[in-house]
Tab-separated table of C-alpha atoms in Angstrom:
chain	number	residue	atom	x	y	z
A	1	UNK	CA	13.012	25.166	8.612
A	2	UNK	CA	12.779	23.958	12.181
A	3	UNK	CA	11.158	27.211	13.264
A	4	UNK	CA	8.438	27.076	10.608
A	5	UNK	CA	5.926	25.530	13.007
A	6	UNK	CA	5.157	22.574	10.756
A	7	UNK	CA	4.938	19.067	12.111
A	8	UNK	CA	7.978	16.874	11.391
A	9	UNK	CA	7.159	14.072	8.901
A	10	UNK	CA	7.788	11.345	11.502
A	11	UNK	CA	4.859	12.543	13.649
A	12	UNK	CA	2.250	13.028	10.898
A	13	UNK	CA	-0.605	10.628	11.459
A	14	UNK	CA	-1.823	8.869	8.346
A	15	UNK	CA	-5.577	8.710	7.829
A	16	UNK	CA	-5.491	5.440	5.864
A	17	UNK	CA	-4.072	2.107	6.861
A	18	UNK	CA	-1.511	0.558	4.564
A	19	UNK	CA	-4.006	-2.066	3.354
A	20	UNK	CA	-6.506	0.642	2.382
A	21	UNK	CA	-3.830	2.579	0.511
A	22	UNK	CA	-2.748	-0.532	-1.383
A	23	UNK	CA	-6.339	-1.358	-2.373
A	24	UNK	CA	-6.846	2.217	-3.566
A	25	UNK	CA	-3.693	1.864	-5.669
A	26	UNK	CA	-4.987	-1.428	-7.123
A	27	UNK	CA	-8.215	0.240	-8.211
A	28	UNK	CA	-6.301	3.203	-9.626
A	29	UNK	CA	-4.097	0.843	-11.644
A	30	UNK	CA	-7.245	-0.896	-12.945
A	31	UNK	CA	-8.729	2.476	-13.880
A	32	UNK	CA	-5.566	3.325	-15.798
A	33	UNK	CA	-5.512	-0.055	-17.565
A	34	UNK	CA	-2.296	-1.178	-15.843
A	35	UNK	CA	-3.544	-4.675	-15.097
A	36	UNK	CA	-0.129	-6.276	-14.499
A	37	UNK	CA	0.694	-3.591	-11.952
A	38	UNK	CA	-2.698	-4.112	-10.281
A	39	UNK	CA	-1.927	-7.836	-9.939
A	40	UNK	CA	1.441	-7.088	-8.337
A	41	UNK	CA	-0.185	-4.643	-5.932
A	42	UNK	CA	-2.762	-7.281	-4.997
A	43	UNK	CA	0.041	-9.654	-4.004
A	44	UNK	CA	1.525	-6.918	-1.813
A	45	UNK	CA	-1.934	-6.326	-0.346
A	46	UNK	CA	-2.226	-10.000	0.512
A	47	UNK	CA	1.106	-9.845	2.315
A	48	UNK	CA	0.099	-6.765	4.284
A	49	UNK	CA	-3.201	-8.408	5.222
A	50	UNK	CA	-1.442	-11.543	6.443
A	51	UNK	CA	0.316	-9.636	9.224
A	52	UNK	CA	-2.885	-8.010	10.533
A	53	UNK	CA	-3.413	-9.240	14.085
A	54	UNK	CA	-7.065	-8.151	14.432
A	55	UNK	CA	-9.153	-10.958	12.932
A	56	UNK	CA	-12.166	-8.707	12.376
A	57	UNK	CA	-10.059	-6.256	10.401
A	58	UNK	CA	-8.420	-9.092	8.479
A	59	UNK	CA	-11.862	-10.379	7.469
A	60	UNK	CA	-12.857	-6.910	6.232
A	61	UNK	CA	-9.582	-6.632	4.333
A	62	UNK	CA	-10.182	-10.042	2.791
A	63	UNK	CA	-13.513	-8.914	1.302
A	64	UNK	CA	-11.808	-5.876	-0.189
A	65	UNK	CA	-9.083	-8.066	-1.692
A	66	UNK	CA	-11.656	-10.477	-3.111
A	67	UNK	CA	-13.534	-7.606	-4.744
A	68	UNK	CA	-10.309	-6.246	-6.237
A	69	UNK	CA	-9.340	-9.703	-7.544
A	70	UNK	CA	-12.790	-10.063	-9.125
A	71	UNK	CA	-12.516	-6.657	-10.760
A	72	UNK	CA	-9.096	-7.511	-12.184
A	73	UNK	CA	-10.355	-10.881	-13.433
A	74	UNK	CA	-13.317	-9.256	-15.181
A	75	UNK	CA	-11.132	-6.596	-16.759
A	76	UNK	CA	-8.777	-9.238	-18.111
A	77	UNK	CA	-11.506	-11.593	-19.333
A	78	UNK	CA	-13.904	-9.032	-20.768
A	79	UNK	CA	-11.188	-8.191	-23.295
A	80	UNK	CA	-10.940	-11.874	-24.274
A	81	UNK	CA	-14.709	-12.269	-24.562
A	82	UNK	CA	-15.142	-9.091	-26.596
A	83	UNK	CA	-12.349	-10.102	-28.997
A	84	UNK	CA	-13.940	-13.555	-29.408
A	85	UNK	CA	-17.271	-11.914	-30.212
A	86	UNK	CA	-15.540	-9.632	-32.705
A	87	UNK	CA	-14.095	-12.690	-34.462
A	88	UNK	CA	-17.514	-14.338	-34.587
A	89	UNK	CA	-19.109	-11.204	-36.019
A	90	UNK	CA	-16.406	-10.816	-38.660
A	91	UNK	CA	-16.836	-14.474	-39.665
A	92	UNK	CA	-20.584	-13.919	-39.975
A	93	UNK	CA	-19.960	-10.843	-42.112
A	94	UNK	CA	-17.879	-12.947	-44.512
A	95	UNK	CA	-20.739	-15.387	-45.067
A	96	UNK	CA	-19.623	-17.995	-42.567
A	97	UNK	CA	-22.463	-17.261	-40.158
A	98	UNK	CA	-24.587	-20.167	-41.359
A	99	UNK	CA	-21.629	-22.560	-41.074
A	100	UNK	CA	-20.866	-21.354	-37.553
A	101	UNK	CA	-24.508	-21.628	-36.522
A	102	UNK	CA	-24.680	-25.202	-37.786
A	103	UNK	CA	-27.178	-24.512	-40.586
């Protein structure tokens, strides 16, 4: 194995920073509908951002975190809004539409 000519794992350079990898994982969890996991990953992302020494990079990371938090919030609350609308429509279908509308 040592004579195979491959680079040992310790010297492989990663193309993404840890923060970028975490944000990608957050979006992947959102895509897969794993919203609780996405929230946990966001907390880890916040921790990794907090140790960034370059203020310019930290500011860029912050915007990415904000966007991911907004996406997660919308995914969680769109479900609530759509279920509320479903309840209103079913009440209207049962003849309660006029009562709900105040007529």
